[in-house]
Tab-separated table of C-alpha atoms in Angstrom:
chain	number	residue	atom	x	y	z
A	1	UNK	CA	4.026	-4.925	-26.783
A	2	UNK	CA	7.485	-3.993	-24.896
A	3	UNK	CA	6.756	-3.763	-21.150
A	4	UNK	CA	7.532	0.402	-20.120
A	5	UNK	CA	6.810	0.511	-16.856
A	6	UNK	CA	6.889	-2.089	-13.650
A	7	UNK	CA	4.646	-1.498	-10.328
A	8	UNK	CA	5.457	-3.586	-7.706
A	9	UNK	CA	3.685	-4.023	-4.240
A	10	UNK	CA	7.093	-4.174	-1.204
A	11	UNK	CA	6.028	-6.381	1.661
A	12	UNK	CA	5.591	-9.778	0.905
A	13	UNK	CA	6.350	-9.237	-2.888
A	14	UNK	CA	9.508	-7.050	-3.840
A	15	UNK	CA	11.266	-7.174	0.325
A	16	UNK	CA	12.160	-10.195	1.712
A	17	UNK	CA	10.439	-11.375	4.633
A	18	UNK	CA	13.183	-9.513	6.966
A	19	UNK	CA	12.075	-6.343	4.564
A	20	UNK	CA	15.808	-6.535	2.893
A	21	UNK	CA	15.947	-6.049	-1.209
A	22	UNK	CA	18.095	-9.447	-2.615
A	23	UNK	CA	20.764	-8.772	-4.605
A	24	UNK	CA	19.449	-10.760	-7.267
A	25	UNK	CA	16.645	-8.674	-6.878
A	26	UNK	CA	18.471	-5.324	-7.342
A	27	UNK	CA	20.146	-6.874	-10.738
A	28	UNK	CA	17.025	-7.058	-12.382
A	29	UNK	CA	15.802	-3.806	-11.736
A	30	UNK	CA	19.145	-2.631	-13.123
A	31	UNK	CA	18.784	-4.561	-16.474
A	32	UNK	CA	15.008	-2.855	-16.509
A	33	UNK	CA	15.959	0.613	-16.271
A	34	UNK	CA	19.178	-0.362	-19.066
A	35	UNK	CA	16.212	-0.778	-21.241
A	36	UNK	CA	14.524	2.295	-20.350
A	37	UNK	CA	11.191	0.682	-18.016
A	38	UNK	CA	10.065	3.120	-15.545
A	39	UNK	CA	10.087	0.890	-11.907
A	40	UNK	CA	7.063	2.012	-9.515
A	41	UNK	CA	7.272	0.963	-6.260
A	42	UNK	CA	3.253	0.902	-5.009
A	43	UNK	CA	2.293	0.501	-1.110
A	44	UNK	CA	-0.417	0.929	1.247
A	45	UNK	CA	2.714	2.241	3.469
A	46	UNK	CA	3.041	6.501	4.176
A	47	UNK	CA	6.046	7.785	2.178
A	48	UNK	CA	8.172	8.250	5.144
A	49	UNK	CA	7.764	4.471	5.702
A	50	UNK	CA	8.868	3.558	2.391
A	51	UNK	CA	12.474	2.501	2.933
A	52	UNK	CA	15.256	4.161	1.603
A	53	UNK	CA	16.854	1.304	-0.119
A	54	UNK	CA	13.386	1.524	-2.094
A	55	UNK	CA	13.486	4.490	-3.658
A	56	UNK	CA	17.108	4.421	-4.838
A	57	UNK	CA	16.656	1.438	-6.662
A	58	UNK	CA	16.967	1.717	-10.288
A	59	UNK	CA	14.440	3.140	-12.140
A	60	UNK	CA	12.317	4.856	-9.296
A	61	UNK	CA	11.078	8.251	-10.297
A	62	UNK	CA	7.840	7.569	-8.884
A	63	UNK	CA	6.183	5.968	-5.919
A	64	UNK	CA	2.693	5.277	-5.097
A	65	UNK	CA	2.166	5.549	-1.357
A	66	UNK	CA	-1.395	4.896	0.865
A	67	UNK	CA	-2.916	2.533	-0.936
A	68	UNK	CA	-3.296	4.789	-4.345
A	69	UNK	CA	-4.071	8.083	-2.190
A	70	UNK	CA	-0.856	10.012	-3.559
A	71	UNK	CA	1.810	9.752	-6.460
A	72	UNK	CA	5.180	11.380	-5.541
A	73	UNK	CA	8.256	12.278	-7.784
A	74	UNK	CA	11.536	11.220	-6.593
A	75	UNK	CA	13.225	13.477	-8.214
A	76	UNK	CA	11.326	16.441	-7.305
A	77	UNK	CA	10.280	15.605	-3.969
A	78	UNK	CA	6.662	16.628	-4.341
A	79	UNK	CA	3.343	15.152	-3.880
A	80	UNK	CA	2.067	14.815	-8.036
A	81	UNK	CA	-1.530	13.237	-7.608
A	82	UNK	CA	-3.639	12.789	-4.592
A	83	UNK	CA	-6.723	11.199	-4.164
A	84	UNK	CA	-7.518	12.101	-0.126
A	85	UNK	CA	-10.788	10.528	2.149
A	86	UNK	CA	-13.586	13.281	1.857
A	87	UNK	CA	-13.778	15.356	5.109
A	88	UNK	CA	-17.069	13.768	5.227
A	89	UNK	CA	-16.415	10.417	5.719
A	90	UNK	CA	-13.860	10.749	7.972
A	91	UNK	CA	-16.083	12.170	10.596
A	92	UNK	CA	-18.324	9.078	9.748
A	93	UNK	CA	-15.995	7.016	10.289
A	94	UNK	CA	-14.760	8.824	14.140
A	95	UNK	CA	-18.679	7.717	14.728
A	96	UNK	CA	-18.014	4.173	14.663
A	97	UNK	CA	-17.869	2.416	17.499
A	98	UNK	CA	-14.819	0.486	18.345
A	99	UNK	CA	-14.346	-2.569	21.033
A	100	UNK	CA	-11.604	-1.576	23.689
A	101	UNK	CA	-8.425	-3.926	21.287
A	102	UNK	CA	-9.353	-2.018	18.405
A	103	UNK	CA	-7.458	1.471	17.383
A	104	UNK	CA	-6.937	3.489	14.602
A	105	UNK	CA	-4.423	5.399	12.522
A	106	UNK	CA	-4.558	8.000	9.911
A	107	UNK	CA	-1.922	8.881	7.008
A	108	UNK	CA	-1.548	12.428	6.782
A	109	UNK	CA	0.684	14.209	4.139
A	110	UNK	CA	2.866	11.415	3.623
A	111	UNK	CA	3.282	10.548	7.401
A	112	UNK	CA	1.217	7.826	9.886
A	113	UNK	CA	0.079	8.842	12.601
A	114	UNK	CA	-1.725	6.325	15.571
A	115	UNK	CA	-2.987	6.742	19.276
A	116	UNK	CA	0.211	6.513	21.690
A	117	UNK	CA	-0.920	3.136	23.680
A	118	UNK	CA	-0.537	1.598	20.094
A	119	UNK	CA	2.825	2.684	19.989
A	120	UNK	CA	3.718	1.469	23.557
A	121	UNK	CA	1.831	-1.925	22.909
A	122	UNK	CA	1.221	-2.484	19.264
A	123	UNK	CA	0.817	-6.607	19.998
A	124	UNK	CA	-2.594	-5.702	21.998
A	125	UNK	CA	-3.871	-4.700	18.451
A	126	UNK	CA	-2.755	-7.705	16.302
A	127	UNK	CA	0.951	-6.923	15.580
A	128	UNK	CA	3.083	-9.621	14.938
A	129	UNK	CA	6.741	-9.905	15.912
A	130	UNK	CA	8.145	-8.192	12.835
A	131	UNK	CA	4.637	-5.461	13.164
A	132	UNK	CA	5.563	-4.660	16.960
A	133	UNK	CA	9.020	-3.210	15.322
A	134	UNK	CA	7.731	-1.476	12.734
A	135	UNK	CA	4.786	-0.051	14.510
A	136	UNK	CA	7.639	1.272	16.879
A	137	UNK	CA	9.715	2.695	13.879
A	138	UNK	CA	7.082	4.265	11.406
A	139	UNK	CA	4.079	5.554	13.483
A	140	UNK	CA	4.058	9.196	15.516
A	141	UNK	CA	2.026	8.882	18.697
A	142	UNK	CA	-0.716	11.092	19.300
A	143	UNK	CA	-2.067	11.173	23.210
A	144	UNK	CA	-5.850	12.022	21.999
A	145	UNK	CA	-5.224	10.741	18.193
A	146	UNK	CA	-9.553	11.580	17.233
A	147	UNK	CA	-8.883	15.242	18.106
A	148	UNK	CA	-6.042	14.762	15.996
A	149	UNK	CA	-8.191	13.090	12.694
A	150	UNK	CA	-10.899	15.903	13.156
A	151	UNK	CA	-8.469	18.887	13.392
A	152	UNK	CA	-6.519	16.880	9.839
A	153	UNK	CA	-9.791	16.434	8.056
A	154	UNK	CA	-9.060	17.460	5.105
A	155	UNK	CA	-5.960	16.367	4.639
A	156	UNK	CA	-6.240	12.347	5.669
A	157	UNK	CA	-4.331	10.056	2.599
A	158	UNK	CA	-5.461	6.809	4.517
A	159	UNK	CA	-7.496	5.947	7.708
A	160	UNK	CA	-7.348	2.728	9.415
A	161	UNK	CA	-9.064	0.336	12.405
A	162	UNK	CA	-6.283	-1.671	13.527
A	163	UNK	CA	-7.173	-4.783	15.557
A	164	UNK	CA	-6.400	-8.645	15.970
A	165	UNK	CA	-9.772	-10.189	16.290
A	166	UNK	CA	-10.875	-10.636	12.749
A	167	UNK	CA	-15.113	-10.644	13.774
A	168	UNK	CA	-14.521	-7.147	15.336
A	169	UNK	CA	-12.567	-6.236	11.659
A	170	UNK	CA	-15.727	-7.624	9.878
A	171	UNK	CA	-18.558	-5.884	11.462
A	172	UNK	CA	-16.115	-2.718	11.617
A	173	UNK	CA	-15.744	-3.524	7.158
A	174	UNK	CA	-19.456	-4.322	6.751
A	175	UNK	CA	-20.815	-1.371	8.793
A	176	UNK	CA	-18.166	1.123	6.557
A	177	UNK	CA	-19.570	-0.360	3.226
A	178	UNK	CA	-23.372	0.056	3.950
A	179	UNK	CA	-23.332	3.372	6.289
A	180	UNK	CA	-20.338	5.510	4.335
A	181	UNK	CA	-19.972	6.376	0.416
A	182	UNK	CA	-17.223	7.547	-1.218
A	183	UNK	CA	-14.512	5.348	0.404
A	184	UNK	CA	-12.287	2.228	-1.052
A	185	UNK	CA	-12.114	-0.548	1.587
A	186	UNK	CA	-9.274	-2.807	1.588
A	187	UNK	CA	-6.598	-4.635	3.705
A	188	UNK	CA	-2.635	-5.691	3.472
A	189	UNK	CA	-2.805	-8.077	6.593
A	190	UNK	CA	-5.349	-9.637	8.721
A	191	UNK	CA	-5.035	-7.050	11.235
A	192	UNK	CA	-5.400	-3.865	9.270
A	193	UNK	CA	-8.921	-2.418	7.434
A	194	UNK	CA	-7.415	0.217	5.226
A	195	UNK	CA	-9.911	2.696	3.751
A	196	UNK	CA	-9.151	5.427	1.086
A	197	UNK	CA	-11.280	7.531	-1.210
A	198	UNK	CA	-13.188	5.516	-3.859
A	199	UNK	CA	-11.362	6.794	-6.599
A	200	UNK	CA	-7.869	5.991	-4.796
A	201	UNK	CA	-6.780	2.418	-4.737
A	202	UNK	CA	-3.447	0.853	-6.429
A	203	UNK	CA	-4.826	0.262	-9.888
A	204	UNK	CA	-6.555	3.148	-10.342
A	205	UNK	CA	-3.814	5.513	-9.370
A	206	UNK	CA	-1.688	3.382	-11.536
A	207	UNK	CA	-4.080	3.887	-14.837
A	208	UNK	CA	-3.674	7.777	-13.471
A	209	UNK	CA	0.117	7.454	-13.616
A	210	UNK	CA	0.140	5.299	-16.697
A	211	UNK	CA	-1.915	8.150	-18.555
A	212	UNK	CA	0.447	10.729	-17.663
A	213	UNK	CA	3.788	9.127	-18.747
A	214	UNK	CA	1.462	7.943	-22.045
A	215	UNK	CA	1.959	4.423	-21.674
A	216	UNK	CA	-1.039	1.667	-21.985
A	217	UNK	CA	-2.097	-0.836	-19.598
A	218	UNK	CA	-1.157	-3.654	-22.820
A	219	UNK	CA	2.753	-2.065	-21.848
A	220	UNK	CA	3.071	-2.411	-18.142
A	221	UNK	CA	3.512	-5.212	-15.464
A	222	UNK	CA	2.545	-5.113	-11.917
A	223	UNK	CA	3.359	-7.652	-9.102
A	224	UNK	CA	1.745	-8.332	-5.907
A	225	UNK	CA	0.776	-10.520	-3.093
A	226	UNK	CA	-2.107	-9.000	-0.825
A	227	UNK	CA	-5.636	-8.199	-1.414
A	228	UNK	CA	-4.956	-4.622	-1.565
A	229	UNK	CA	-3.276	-5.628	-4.681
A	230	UNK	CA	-6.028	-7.070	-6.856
A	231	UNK	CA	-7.445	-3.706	-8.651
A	232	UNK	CA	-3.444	-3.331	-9.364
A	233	UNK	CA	-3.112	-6.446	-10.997
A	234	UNK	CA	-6.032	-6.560	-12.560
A	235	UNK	CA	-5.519	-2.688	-14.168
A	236	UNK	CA	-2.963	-3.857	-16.602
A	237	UNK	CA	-1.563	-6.803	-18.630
A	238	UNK	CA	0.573	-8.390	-17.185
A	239	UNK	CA	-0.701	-8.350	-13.323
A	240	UNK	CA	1.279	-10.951	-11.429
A	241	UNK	CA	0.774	-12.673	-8.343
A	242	UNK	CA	3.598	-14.141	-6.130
A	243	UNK	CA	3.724	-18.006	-5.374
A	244	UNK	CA	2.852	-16.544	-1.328
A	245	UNK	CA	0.137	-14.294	-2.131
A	246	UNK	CA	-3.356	-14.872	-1.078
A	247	UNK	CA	-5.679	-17.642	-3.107
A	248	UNK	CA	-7.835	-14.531	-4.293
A	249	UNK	CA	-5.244	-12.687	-6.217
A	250	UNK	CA	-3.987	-15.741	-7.837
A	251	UNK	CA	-7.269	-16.551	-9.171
A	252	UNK	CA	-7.308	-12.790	-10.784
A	253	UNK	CA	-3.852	-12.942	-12.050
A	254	UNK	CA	-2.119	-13.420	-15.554
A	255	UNK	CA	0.661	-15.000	-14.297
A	256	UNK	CA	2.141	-17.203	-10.811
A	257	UNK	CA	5.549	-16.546	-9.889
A	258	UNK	CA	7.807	-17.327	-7.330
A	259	UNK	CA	7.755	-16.142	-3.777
A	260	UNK	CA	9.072	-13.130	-2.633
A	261	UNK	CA	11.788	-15.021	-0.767
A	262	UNK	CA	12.724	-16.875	-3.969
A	263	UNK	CA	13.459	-13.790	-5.635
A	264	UNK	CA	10.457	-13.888	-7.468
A	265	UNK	CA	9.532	-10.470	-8.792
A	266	UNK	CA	13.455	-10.535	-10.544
A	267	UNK	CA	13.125	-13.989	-12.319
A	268	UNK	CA	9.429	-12.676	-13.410
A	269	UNK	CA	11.717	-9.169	-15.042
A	270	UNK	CA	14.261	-11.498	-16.440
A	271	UNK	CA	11.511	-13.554	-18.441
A	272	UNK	CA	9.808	-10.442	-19.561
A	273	UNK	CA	12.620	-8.597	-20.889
């Protein structure tokens, strides 16, 4: 079958490690929408984090922000699908307890929010040089940012523990999985524990989305690189993995392409189309 719609993961797949689109890049996704393919961008990013040179790319009607937890229309500038943490287990997950380098954030109606001494000092929780920046650039500070979760509830997209010592991350992820139902546990980098509602998640979202505009999974392509990618991937045909994406979503995917500094989400268009 004709591929109809592309979802592709940004950092470390479609942006370039300095987060820039290639031009070679922006060619392809021209050629795509000539011959009519819808182009999703999907991230575990907040809406207002998704870069503007993003959504006017060709093609981009719709974006799937937080990890799967919303759909917006470009067009429209509204929220189409959500899929938010239950109230529930976000005041499960204010219970537990945290070492003194670990944080958290919370995506709230398309915007991150994060406690203000991770703003001032995001390397104390695991940024790297390039995170420290963006950190700076994307998140609001909160002074008392758990008054701020339990007064938002209701309306959380995405919560996260941020820290850089990977044990800490790993009793934090197994304690979640046995103590708290109803969530989706995942990660982009090693410093991040992402959790969303169960029924959230990339590919899921993406079957949601794929339903509406009544195209199959057999008709769509999807391209990523982190382990928040794999039920993406694995949701359609043609799930690809890029040449720098972890060992575990090569093993799940259809196809191997180049990195995403080789420009290898627009030679992976070019062969498809």
């Amino acid at each position: 079958m004709a591929v109809k719609l592309i979802a592709s993961d940004l950092d470390g797949t479609l942006l370039r490690n300095d987060k820039s689109i290639s031009e070679e890049t922006g060619k392809a996704l021209e050629k795509a929408r000539e011959a009519g393919i819808y182009f999703v961008p999907s991230t575990g990013r907040a809406l207002e984090a998704v870069p503007v040179e993003v959504m006017a790319l060709p093609g981009v009607e719709y974006v799937i922000t937080s990890n799967g937890a919303a759909v917006y229309s470009v067009s429209g500038g509204t929220r189409i699908y959500e899929s938010l943490v239950p109230a529930e287990a976000v005041d499960a997950l204010l219970e537990i307890s945290m070492p003194e380098n670990m944080t958290i954030e919370v995506f709230v109606k398309g915007i991150s929010y994060t406690a203000s001494d991770h703003v001032k000092d995001p390397a104390r929780y695991g940024a790297t040089a390039f995170g420290i920046g963006y950190v700076k650039k994307t998140r609001h500070p909160v002074e008392n940012i758990r008054k701020f979760v339990k007064e938002n509830r209701e309306h959380v997209d995405s919560f996260d523990f941020v820290c850089g010592d990977p044990q800490a991350l790993d009793t934090v992820k197994k304690e979640v999985r046995e103590k708290i139902p109803g969530v989706y546990v995942t990660s982009s980098v090693s410093h991040l524990l992402e959790i969303g509602n169960a029924e959230a998640g990339k590919g899921k979202t993406l079957l949601k989305l794929l339903k509406l505009l009544e195209i199959s999974p057999e008709e769509a392509m999807a391209f990523g690189d982190a382990d928040n990618d794999l039920d993406m991937i694995r949701s359609v045909k043609y799930g690809i993995a890029m040449k720098n994406a972890t060992e575990h979503l090569k093993e799940t995917a259809y196809h191997i392409t180049d990195s995403n500094e080789e420009d290898g989400v627009a030679k992976e268009i070019y062969r498809m189309i």
